[in-house]
């Protein structure tokens, strides 16, 4: 009985400390992004970390913002195809993302007619190399 009271008292004292844990600690996101163009033999990859933004992605903060707007669903990325002019070249480009977004598993893959269309449709999230 005394142990139960002590345990209960410890839990009551610890409860206010739960808010001290940084919000991003439980929701940190880490993704591996890749882009492969048919005309090139190499695969371009970048690591993207969010909350806080980082990794090897050259525009990590912008990419994290776009993914956050889509609530982690790459199919809902706010594309910019109406404001971007792309040539009609055919250079099949496949983009992929895998990892975790705010603790939830992510697996995305889509193929576009060329890199310009891929960047426009995905708000530049996969634009991490020149």
CSV table of N, CA, C and O in Angstrom, one decimal:
chain,number,residue,atom,x,y,z
A,1,UNK,N,0.8,-1.2,0.0
A,1,UNK,CA,0.0,0.0,0.0
A,1,UNK,C,0.9,1.3,0.0
A,1,UNK,O,0.6,2.2,-0.7
A,2,UNK,N,1.9,1.2,0.8
A,2,UNK,CA,2.8,2.4,0.9
A,2,UNK,C,3.6,2.6,-0.4
A,2,UNK,O,3.8,3.7,-0.9
A,3,UNK,N,3.9,1.4,-1.1
A,3,UNK,CA,4.6,1.5,-2.4
A,3,UNK,C,3.7,2.1,-3.4
A,3,UNK,O,4.1,2.9,-4.3
A,4,UNK,N,2.4,1.8,-3.4
A,4,UNK,CA,1.5,2.4,-4.3
A,4,UNK,C,1.4,3.9,-4.2
A,4,UNK,O,1.4,4.6,-5.2
A,5,UNK,N,1.3,4.3,-2.9
A,5,UNK,CA,1.2,5.8,-2.7
A,5,UNK,C,2.5,6.5,-3.1
A,5,UNK,O,2.4,7.6,-3.7
A,6,UNK,N,3.7,5.9,-2.9
A,6,UNK,CA,4.9,6.5,-3.3
A,6,UNK,C,5.0,6.5,-4.9
A,6,UNK,O,5.3,7.6,-5.5
A,7,UNK,N,4.6,5.5,-5.5
A,7,UNK,CA,4.5,5.4,-7.0
A,7,UNK,C,3.6,6.5,-7.5
A,7,UNK,O,3.9,7.2,-8.5
A,8,UNK,N,2.4,6.6,-6.9
A,8,UNK,CA,1.4,7.6,-7.3
A,8,UNK,C,2.0,9.0,-7.2
A,8,UNK,O,1.9,9.8,-8.0
A,9,UNK,N,2.6,9.2,-6.1
A,9,UNK,CA,3.2,10.6,-5.8
A,9,UNK,C,4.3,10.9,-6.8
A,9,UNK,O,4.4,12.0,-7.3
A,10,UNK,N,5.1,9.9,-7.2
A,10,UNK,CA,6.2,10.1,-8.2
A,10,UNK,C,5.6,10.4,-9.5
A,10,UNK,O,6.1,11.3,-10.2
A,11,UNK,N,4.5,9.7,-9.9
A,11,UNK,CA,3.9,10.0,-11.2
A,11,UNK,C,3.3,11.4,-11.2
A,11,UNK,O,3.3,12.1,-12.2
A,12,UNK,N,2.7,11.8,-10.1
A,12,UNK,CA,2.1,13.1,-10.0
A,12,UNK,C,3.2,14.2,-10.1
A,12,UNK,O,2.9,15.3,-10.7
A,13,UNK,N,4.3,14.0,-9.5
A,13,UNK,CA,5.4,15.0,-9.6
A,13,UNK,C,6.0,15.0,-11.0
A,13,UNK,O,6.5,16.0,-11.5
A,14,UNK,N,6.0,13.9,-11.7
A,14,UNK,CA,6.6,13.8,-13.0
A,14,UNK,C,5.7,14.3,-14.1
A,14,UNK,O,6.2,14.8,-15.1
A,15,UNK,N,4.4,14.3,-13.9
A,15,UNK,CA,3.5,14.7,-14.9
A,15,UNK,C,3.8,16.1,-15.5
A,15,UNK,O,3.8,16.3,-16.7
A,16,UNK,N,4.0,17.2,-14.6
A,16,UNK,CA,4.3,18.5,-15.2
A,16,UNK,C,5.6,18.5,-16.0
A,16,UNK,O,5.7,19.4,-16.9
A,17,UNK,N,6.5,17.6,-15.8
A,17,UNK,CA,7.8,17.6,-16.5
A,17,UNK,C,7.6,17.1,-17.9
A,17,UNK,O,8.4,17.3,-18.8
A,18,UNK,N,6.5,16.4,-18.2
A,18,UNK,CA,6.3,15.9,-19.6
A,18,UNK,C,6.3,17.0,-20.6
A,18,UNK,O,6.7,16.8,-21.7
A,19,UNK,N,5.8,18.2,-20.3
A,19,UNK,CA,5.8,19.3,-21.2
A,19,UNK,C,7.2,19.9,-21.5
A,19,UNK,O,7.3,20.7,-22.4
A,20,UNK,N,8.2,19.5,-20.7
A,20,UNK,CA,9.5,20.0,-20.9
A,20,UNK,C,10.2,19.3,-22.1
A,20,UNK,O,11.2,19.9,-22.7
A,21,UNK,N,9.8,18.2,-22.5
A,21,UNK,CA,10.4,17.5,-23.7
A,21,UNK,C,10.1,18.3,-24.9
A,21,UNK,O,9.0,18.7,-25.2
A,22,UNK,N,11.2,18.6,-25.7
A,22,UNK,CA,11.0,19.4,-26.9
A,22,UNK,C,10.0,18.8,-27.9
A,22,UNK,O,10.0,17.6,-28.1
A,23,UNK,N,9.1,19.6,-28.4
A,23,UNK,CA,8.0,19.1,-29.3
A,23,UNK,C,8.6,18.3,-30.5
A,23,UNK,O,8.0,17.3,-30.9
A,24,UNK,N,9.7,18.7,-31.0
A,24,UNK,CA,10.2,18.1,-32.2
A,24,UNK,C,10.8,16.7,-31.9
A,24,UNK,O,11.1,15.9,-32.8
A,25,UNK,N,11.1,16.4,-30.6
A,25,UNK,CA,11.8,15.2,-30.3
A,25,UNK,C,10.9,14.0,-30.7
A,25,UNK,O,11.4,13.0,-31.1
A,26,UNK,N,9.6,14.1,-30.4
A,26,UNK,CA,8.8,13.0,-30.8
A,26,UNK,C,8.3,13.0,-32.2
A,26,UNK,O,7.8,12.0,-32.7
A,27,UNK,N,8.5,14.1,-32.9
A,27,UNK,CA,7.9,14.2,-34.2
A,27,UNK,C,9.0,14.4,-35.3
A,27,UNK,O,8.7,14.8,-36.4
A,28,UNK,N,10.3,14.2,-35.0
A,28,UNK,CA,11.3,14.5,-36.0
A,28,UNK,C,11.1,13.6,-37.2
A,28,UNK,O,10.7,12.4,-37.1
A,29,UNK,N,11.4,14.2,-38.3
A,29,UNK,CA,11.2,13.5,-39.6
A,29,UNK,C,12.5,13.3,-40.3
A,29,UNK,O,13.3,14.2,-40.3
A,30,UNK,N,12.7,12.2,-40.9
A,30,UNK,CA,13.9,11.9,-41.6
A,30,UNK,C,13.5,11.1,-42.9
A,30,UNK,O,12.9,10.0,-42.8
A,31,UNK,N,13.9,11.6,-44.0
A,31,UNK,CA,13.5,11.0,-45.3
A,31,UNK,C,14.7,10.9,-46.2
A,31,UNK,O,15.6,11.7,-46.2
A,32,UNK,N,14.8,9.9,-47.1
A,32,UNK,CA,15.7,9.8,-48.1
A,32,UNK,C,15.0,10.0,-49.4
A,32,UNK,O,14.0,9.3,-49.7
A,33,UNK,N,15.4,11.0,-50.1
A,33,UNK,CA,14.8,11.4,-51.4
A,33,UNK,C,15.7,11.0,-52.5
A,33,UNK,O,16.9,11.1,-52.4
A,34,UNK,N,15.1,10.5,-53.7
A,34,UNK,CA,16.0,10.2,-54.8
A,34,UNK,C,15.3,10.6,-56.1
A,34,UNK,O,14.1,10.8,-56.2
A,35,UNK,N,16.2,10.8,-57.1
A,35,UNK,CA,15.7,11.3,-58.4
A,35,UNK,C,16.6,10.6,-59.4
A,35,UNK,O,17.8,10.6,-59.3
A,36,UNK,N,16.0,9.9,-60.4
A,36,UNK,CA,16.7,9.2,-61.5
A,36,UNK,C,16.1,9.6,-62.8
A,36,UNK,O,14.9,9.5,-63.0
A,37,UNK,N,17.0,10.2,-63.7
A,37,UNK,CA,16.6,10.5,-65.0
A,37,UNK,C,17.0,9.4,-66.0
A,37,UNK,O,18.1,8.9,-65.9
A,38,UNK,N,16.1,9.2,-66.9
A,38,UNK,CA,16.4,8.1,-67.9
A,38,UNK,C,17.7,8.4,-68.7
A,38,UNK,O,18.5,7.5,-69.0
A,39,UNK,N,18.0,9.7,-69.0
A,39,UNK,CA,19.1,10.1,-69.8
A,39,UNK,C,20.4,10.0,-69.0
A,39,UNK,O,21.5,10.1,-69.6
A,40,UNK,N,20.4,9.8,-67.7
A,40,UNK,CA,21.6,9.7,-66.9
A,40,UNK,C,21.7,8.3,-66.2
A,40,UNK,O,20.7,7.7,-65.9
A,41,UNK,N,22.9,7.9,-66.0
A,41,UNK,CA,23.0,6.6,-65.4
A,41,UNK,C,23.1,6.6,-63.9
A,41,UNK,O,22.9,5.6,-63.2
A,42,UNK,N,23.3,7.8,-63.3
A,42,UNK,CA,23.4,7.9,-61.9
A,42,UNK,C,22.1,8.3,-61.2
A,42,UNK,O,21.2,8.8,-61.8
A,43,UNK,N,22.0,7.9,-59.9
A,43,UNK,CA,20.9,8.2,-59.1
A,43,UNK,C,21.3,9.3,-58.1
A,43,UNK,O,22.3,9.2,-57.5
A,44,UNK,N,20.5,10.4,-58.1
A,44,UNK,CA,20.8,11.5,-57.2
A,44,UNK,C,20.0,11.3,-55.9
A,44,UNK,O,18.8,10.9,-56.0
A,45,UNK,N,20.6,11.4,-54.8
A,45,UNK,CA,19.9,11.2,-53.5
A,45,UNK,C,20.2,12.4,-52.5
A,45,UNK,O,21.3,13.0,-52.7
A,46,UNK,N,19.3,12.5,-51.6
A,46,UNK,CA,19.6,13.5,-50.5
A,46,UNK,C,18.8,13.0,-49.3
A,46,UNK,O,17.8,12.4,-49.4
A,47,UNK,N,19.4,13.3,-48.1
A,47,UNK,CA,18.8,13.1,-46.9
A,47,UNK,C,18.1,14.4,-46.4
A,47,UNK,O,18.7,15.4,-46.5
A,48,UNK,N,16.8,14.3,-46.0
A,48,UNK,CA,16.1,15.4,-45.6
A,48,UNK,C,15.6,15.2,-44.2
A,48,UNK,O,14.9,14.2,-43.9
A,49,UNK,N,16.0,16.1,-43.3
A,49,UNK,CA,15.5,16.0,-41.9
A,49,UNK,C,14.7,17.2,-41.6
A,49,UNK,O,15.1,18.3,-42.1
A,50,UNK,N,13.6,17.1,-40.9
A,50,UNK,CA,12.8,18.2,-40.6
A,50,UNK,C,12.5,18.2,-39.1
A,50,UNK,O,12.6,17.2,-38.5
A,51,UNK,N,12.3,19.4,-38.6
A,51,UNK,CA,11.9,19.7,-37.2
A,51,UNK,C,13.1,19.3,-36.3
A,51,UNK,O,12.9,18.4,-35.5
A,52,UNK,N,14.2,19.9,-36.5
A,52,UNK,CA,14.6,21.1,-37.3
A,52,UNK,C,15.1,20.6,-38.7
A,52,UNK,O,15.6,19.5,-38.8
A,53,UNK,N,15.0,21.5,-39.7
A,53,UNK,CA,15.4,21.2,-41.0
A,53,UNK,C,16.9,21.0,-41.1
A,53,UNK,O,17.7,21.7,-40.5
A,54,UNK,N,17.3,20.0,-41.9
A,54,UNK,CA,18.7,19.7,-42.1
A,54,UNK,C,18.9,18.5,-43.0
A,54,UNK,O,18.1,18.2,-43.8
A,55,UNK,N,20.1,17.9,-43.0
A,55,UNK,CA,20.4,16.9,-43.9
A,55,UNK,C,21.3,17.4,-45.1
A,55,UNK,O,21.8,18.5,-45.0
A,56,UNK,N,21.3,16.6,-46.1
A,56,UNK,CA,22.1,17.0,-47.3
A,56,UNK,C,21.3,17.7,-48.4
A,56,UNK,O,21.9,18.1,-49.4
A,57,UNK,N,20.0,17.9,-48.2
A,57,UNK,CA,19.2,18.6,-49.1
A,57,UNK,C,19.6,20.1,-49.1
A,57,UNK,O,19.7,20.7,-48.1
A,58,UNK,N,19.8,20.7,-50.3
A,58,UNK,CA,20.3,22.1,-50.4
A,58,UNK,C,19.3,23.1,-50.0
A,58,UNK,O,19.6,24.2,-49.6
A,59,UNK,N,18.0,22.7,-50.0
A,59,UNK,CA,16.9,23.6,-49.6
A,59,UNK,C,16.0,22.9,-48.6
A,59,UNK,O,14.8,22.8,-48.8
A,60,UNK,N,16.6,22.5,-47.5
A,60,UNK,CA,15.9,21.6,-46.5
A,60,UNK,C,14.7,22.4,-45.9
A,60,UNK,O,13.6,21.8,-45.8
A,61,UNK,N,14.9,23.6,-45.6
A,61,UNK,CA,13.7,24.3,-44.9
A,61,UNK,C,12.5,24.4,-45.9
A,61,UNK,O,11.4,24.2,-45.5
A,62,UNK,N,12.8,24.8,-47.1
A,62,UNK,CA,11.7,24.9,-48.1
A,62,UNK,C,11.0,23.6,-48.3
A,62,UNK,O,9.8,23.5,-48.4
A,63,UNK,N,11.9,22.5,-48.5
A,63,UNK,CA,11.3,21.2,-48.8
A,63,UNK,C,10.4,20.7,-47.6
A,63,UNK,O,9.3,20.2,-47.8
A,64,UNK,N,10.9,21.0,-46.4
A,64,UNK,CA,10.2,20.6,-45.2
A,64,UNK,C,8.8,21.4,-45.1
A,64,UNK,O,7.8,20.8,-44.8
A,65,UNK,N,8.9,22.6,-45.5
A,65,UNK,CA,7.6,23.5,-45.5
A,65,UNK,C,6.6,22.9,-46.5
A,65,UNK,O,5.4,22.8,-46.2
A,66,UNK,N,7.1,22.5,-47.7
A,66,UNK,CA,6.2,22.0,-48.7
A,66,UNK,C,5.6,20.7,-48.2
A,66,UNK,O,4.4,20.4,-48.4
A,67,UNK,N,6.4,19.8,-47.6
A,67,UNK,CA,5.9,18.5,-47.1
A,67,UNK,C,4.9,18.7,-46.0
A,67,UNK,O,3.9,18.0,-45.9
A,68,UNK,N,5.2,19.7,-45.1
A,68,UNK,CA,4.3,20.0,-44.0
A,68,UNK,C,2.9,20.5,-44.6
A,68,UNK,O,1.9,20.1,-44.1
A,69,UNK,N,2.9,21.3,-45.6
A,69,UNK,CA,1.7,21.8,-46.3
A,69,UNK,C,0.9,20.6,-46.8
A,69,UNK,O,-0.4,20.6,-46.7
A,70,UNK,N,1.5,19.6,-47.2
A,70,UNK,CA,0.9,18.4,-47.7
A,70,UNK,C,0.6,17.4,-46.6
A,70,UNK,O,0.1,16.3,-46.9
A,71,UNK,N,0.9,17.7,-45.4
A,71,UNK,CA,0.7,16.9,-44.2
A,71,UNK,C,1.4,15.5,-44.4
A,71,UNK,O,0.9,14.5,-44.0
A,72,UNK,N,2.6,15.6,-45.0
A,72,UNK,CA,3.4,14.4,-45.1
A,72,UNK,C,3.0,13.5,-46.3
A,72,UNK,O,3.6,12.4,-46.5
A,73,UNK,N,1.9,13.8,-47.0
A,73,UNK,CA,1.5,13.0,-48.1
A,73,UNK,C,2.0,13.6,-49.4
A,73,UNK,O,1.6,14.6,-49.9
A,74,UNK,N,3.0,12.9,-50.0
A,74,UNK,CA,3.7,13.4,-51.2
A,74,UNK,C,2.7,13.5,-52.4
A,74,UNK,O,3.0,14.3,-53.3
A,75,UNK,N,1.6,12.7,-52.4
A,75,UNK,CA,0.6,12.8,-53.4
A,75,UNK,C,-0.1,14.2,-53.4
A,75,UNK,O,-0.8,14.6,-54.3
A,76,UNK,N,0.0,14.9,-52.3
A,76,UNK,CA,-0.7,16.1,-52.1
A,76,UNK,C,0.2,17.3,-52.0
A,76,UNK,O,-0.2,18.4,-51.6
A,77,UNK,N,1.4,17.2,-52.5
A,77,UNK,CA,2.4,18.3,-52.5
A,77,UNK,C,1.7,19.4,-53.4
A,77,UNK,O,1.2,19.2,-54.4
A,78,UNK,N,1.9,20.6,-52.9
A,78,UNK,CA,1.3,21.8,-53.6
A,78,UNK,C,2.1,22.1,-54.9
A,78,UNK,O,3.0,22.9,-54.9
A,79,UNK,N,1.8,21.4,-56.0
A,79,UNK,CA,2.6,21.6,-57.2
A,79,UNK,C,2.5,23.0,-57.7
A,79,UNK,O,1.6,23.8,-57.4
A,80,UNK,N,3.5,23.3,-58.5
A,80,UNK,CA,3.6,24.7,-59.1
A,80,UNK,C,3.6,24.6,-60.7
A,80,UNK,O,4.1,25.5,-61.3
A,81,UNK,N,2.9,23.6,-61.2
A,81,UNK,CA,2.9,23.4,-62.6
A,81,UNK,C,2.3,24.5,-63.4
A,81,UNK,O,2.6,24.8,-64.6
A,82,UNK,N,1.4,25.3,-62.8
A,82,UNK,CA,0.8,26.4,-63.5
A,82,UNK,C,1.7,27.6,-63.6
A,82,UNK,O,1.5,28.5,-64.5
A,83,UNK,N,2.7,27.7,-62.8
A,83,UNK,CA,3.6,28.9,-62.8
A,83,UNK,C,5.0,28.5,-63.4
A,83,UNK,O,5.9,29.4,-63.4
A,84,UNK,N,5.2,27.3,-63.9
A,84,UNK,CA,6.5,26.9,-64.4
A,84,UNK,C,6.3,26.5,-65.8
A,84,UNK,O,5.4,25.7,-66.2
A,85,UNK,N,7.2,27.0,-66.7
A,85,UNK,CA,7.2,26.6,-68.1
A,85,UNK,C,8.3,25.5,-68.3
A,85,UNK,O,9.4,25.7,-68.0
A,86,UNK,N,7.8,24.3,-68.8
A,86,UNK,CA,8.7,23.2,-69.1
A,86,UNK,C,8.8,22.9,-70.6
A,86,UNK,O,7.8,23.1,-71.2
A,87,UNK,N,9.9,22.5,-71.0
A,87,UNK,CA,10.0,22.1,-72.4
A,87,UNK,C,9.3,20.7,-72.6
A,87,UNK,O,9.0,20.1,-71.6
A,88,UNK,N,9.2,20.3,-73.8
A,88,UNK,CA,8.5,19.1,-74.1
A,88,UNK,C,9.5,17.9,-74.3
A,88,UNK,O,9.2,16.9,-74.9
A,89,UNK,N,10.7,18.1,-73.7
A,89,UNK,CA,11.7,17.0,-73.8
A,89,UNK,C,11.2,15.7,-73.2
A,89,UNK,O,10.4,15.8,-72.2
A,90,UNK,N,11.6,14.6,-73.7
A,90,UNK,CA,11.2,13.4,-73.0
A,90,UNK,C,12.5,12.8,-72.4
A,90,UNK,O,13.4,12.4,-73.0
A,91,UNK,N,12.5,12.9,-71.1
A,91,UNK,CA,13.6,12.3,-70.3
A,91,UNK,C,13.0,11.8,-69.0
A,91,UNK,O,13.0,12.5,-67.9
A,92,UNK,N,12.4,10.6,-69.1
A,92,UNK,CA,11.6,10.1,-68.0
A,92,UNK,C,12.4,10.2,-66.7
A,92,UNK,O,13.5,9.8,-66.6
A,93,UNK,N,11.7,10.7,-65.7
A,93,UNK,CA,12.3,11.0,-64.4
A,93,UNK,C,11.5,10.4,-63.3
A,93,UNK,O,10.3,10.7,-63.2
A,94,UNK,N,12.1,9.6,-62.5
A,94,UNK,CA,11.4,9.0,-61.3
A,94,UNK,C,11.9,9.6,-60.0
A,94,UNK,O,13.1,9.7,-59.8
A,95,UNK,N,11.0,10.0,-59.2
A,95,UNK,CA,11.3,10.5,-57.9
A,95,UNK,C,10.8,9.5,-56.8
A,95,UNK,O,9.8,8.8,-57.1
A,96,UNK,N,11.5,9.4,-55.7
A,96,UNK,CA,11.0,8.5,-54.7
A,96,UNK,C,11.4,9.1,-53.3
A,96,UNK,O,12.4,9.9,-53.2
A,97,UNK,N,10.6,8.8,-52.3
A,97,UNK,CA,10.9,9.2,-50.9
A,97,UNK,C,10.5,8.1,-50.0
A,97,UNK,O,9.5,7.4,-50.2
A,98,UNK,N,11.4,7.9,-49.0
A,98,UNK,CA,11.1,6.8,-48.0
A,98,UNK,C,11.7,7.3,-46.7
A,98,UNK,O,12.7,8.0,-46.7
A,99,UNK,N,11.1,6.8,-45.7
A,99,UNK,CA,11.5,7.2,-44.3
A,99,UNK,C,10.4,7.4,-43.4
A,99,UNK,O,9.3,6.8,-43.5
A,100,UNK,N,10.5,8.4,-42.5
A,100,UNK,CA,9.4,8.7,-41.6
A,100,UNK,C,9.1,10.2,-41.6
A,100,UNK,O,10.0,11.1,-41.7
A,101,UNK,N,7.8,10.5,-41.6
A,101,UNK,CA,7.4,11.9,-41.5
A,101,UNK,C,6.5,12.0,-40.2
A,101,UNK,O,5.5,11.4,-40.1
A,102,UNK,N,7.1,12.7,-39.2
A,102,UNK,CA,6.4,12.9,-37.9
A,102,UNK,C,5.9,11.5,-37.3
A,102,UNK,O,4.8,11.4,-36.9
A,103,UNK,N,6.9,10.6,-37.4
A,103,UNK,CA,6.7,9.3,-36.8
A,103,UNK,C,5.9,8.3,-37.7
A,103,UNK,O,5.8,7.1,-37.4
A,104,UNK,N,5.4,8.7,-38.8
A,104,UNK,CA,4.6,7.9,-39.7
A,104,UNK,C,5.5,7.5,-40.9
A,104,UNK,O,6.2,8.3,-41.5
A,105,UNK,N,5.4,6.2,-41.3
A,105,UNK,CA,6.2,5.7,-42.4
A,105,UNK,C,5.8,6.3,-43.7
A,105,UNK,O,4.6,6.5,-43.9
A,106,UNK,N,6.7,6.7,-44.5
A,106,UNK,CA,6.4,7.3,-45.8
A,106,UNK,C,7.1,6.4,-46.9
A,106,UNK,O,8.3,6.0,-46.8
A,107,UNK,N,6.4,6.1,-48.0
A,107,UNK,CA,6.9,5.5,-49.2
A,107,UNK,C,6.2,6.1,-50.4
A,107,UNK,O,5.0,5.9,-50.5
A,108,UNK,N,6.9,6.7,-51.2
A,108,UNK,CA,6.4,7.4,-52.4
A,108,UNK,C,7.3,7.2,-53.6
A,108,UNK,O,8.5,7.3,-53.5
A,109,UNK,N,6.6,7.0,-54.7
A,109,UNK,CA,7.4,6.9,-56.0
A,109,UNK,C,6.5,7.3,-57.1
A,109,UNK,O,5.3,6.9,-57.2
A,110,UNK,N,7.0,8.2,-58.0
A,110,UNK,CA,6.2,8.6,-59.2
A,110,UNK,C,7.2,8.9,-60.3
A,110,UNK,O,8.3,9.4,-60.1
A,111,UNK,N,6.7,8.7,-61.5
A,111,UNK,CA,7.5,8.9,-62.7
A,111,UNK,C,6.8,10.1,-63.5
A,111,UNK,O,5.6,10.1,-63.7
A,112,UNK,N,7.7,11.0,-64.0
A,112,UNK,CA,7.3,12.1,-64.8
A,112,UNK,C,8.0,12.1,-66.2
A,112,UNK,O,9.0,11.4,-66.3
A,113,UNK,N,7.5,12.8,-67.1
A,113,UNK,CA,8.0,12.8,-68.5
A,113,UNK,C,9.4,13.5,-68.5
A,113,UNK,O,10.2,13.1,-69.4
A,114,UNK,N,9.7,14.4,-67.6
A,114,UNK,CA,11.0,15.0,-67.6
A,114,UNK,C,11.3,15.7,-66.2
A,114,UNK,O,10.4,15.8,-65.4
A,115,UNK,N,12.5,16.1,-65.9
A,115,UNK,CA,12.9,16.6,-64.6
A,115,UNK,C,12.1,17.9,-64.3
A,115,UNK,O,11.7,18.1,-63.1
A,116,UNK,N,11.9,18.7,-65.3
A,116,UNK,CA,11.2,20.0,-65.0
A,116,UNK,C,9.8,19.7,-64.5
A,116,UNK,O,9.3,20.3,-63.6
A,117,UNK,N,9.1,18.8,-65.2
A,117,UNK,CA,7.7,18.4,-64.7
A,117,UNK,C,7.7,17.8,-63.3
A,117,UNK,O,6.8,18.1,-62.5
A,118,UNK,N,8.8,17.0,-63.0
A,118,UNK,CA,8.9,16.4,-61.7
A,118,UNK,C,9.1,17.5,-60.6
A,118,UNK,O,8.4,17.5,-59.6
A,119,UNK,N,9.9,18.5,-60.9
A,119,UNK,CA,10.2,19.5,-59.9
A,119,UNK,C,8.9,20.4,-59.8
A,119,UNK,O,8.6,20.8,-58.6
A,120,UNK,N,8.2,20.7,-60.9
A,120,UNK,CA,7.0,21.5,-60.8
A,120,UNK,C,5.9,20.8,-60.0
A,120,UNK,O,5.3,21.4,-59.2
A,121,UNK,N,5.7,19.6,-60.3
A,121,UNK,CA,4.6,18.8,-59.7
A,121,UNK,C,4.8,18.6,-58.2
A,121,UNK,O,3.9,18.4,-57.4
A,122,UNK,N,6.1,18.6,-57.8
A,122,UNK,CA,6.4,18.2,-56.4
A,122,UNK,C,6.9,19.5,-55.6
A,122,UNK,O,7.6,19.3,-54.6
A,123,UNK,N,6.7,20.6,-56.1
A,123,UNK,CA,7.1,21.9,-55.5
A,123,UNK,C,8.6,22.0,-55.2
A,123,UNK,O,9.0,22.6,-54.3
A,124,UNK,N,9.3,21.4,-56.0
A,124,UNK,CA,10.8,21.4,-55.9
A,124,UNK,C,11.4,20.6,-54.7
A,124,UNK,O,12.6,20.7,-54.4
A,125,UNK,N,10.5,19.8,-54.1
A,125,UNK,CA,11.0,18.9,-53.0
A,125,UNK,C,12.2,18.0,-53.5
A,125,UNK,O,13.1,17.8,-52.7
A,126,UNK,N,12.1,17.6,-54.7
A,126,UNK,CA,13.1,16.7,-55.3
A,126,UNK,C,14.2,17.5,-56.0
A,126,UNK,O,15.0,16.9,-56.8
A,127,UNK,N,14.3,18.8,-55.9
A,127,UNK,CA,15.3,19.6,-56.5
A,127,UNK,C,16.4,19.8,-55.5
A,127,UNK,O,16.5,20.7,-54.7
A,128,UNK,N,17.3,18.8,-55.4
A,128,UNK,CA,18.4,18.9,-54.5
A,128,UNK,C,19.8,18.7,-55.1
A,128,UNK,O,20.8,18.6,-54.4
A,129,UNK,N,19.8,18.7,-56.4
A,129,UNK,CA,21.1,18.7,-57.1
A,129,UNK,C,21.0,19.4,-58.4
A,129,UNK,O,19.9,19.6,-58.9
A,130,UNK,N,22.1,19.9,-58.9
A,130,UNK,CA,22.0,20.6,-60.2
A,130,UNK,C,22.5,19.8,-61.4
A,130,UNK,O,23.2,18.8,-61.3
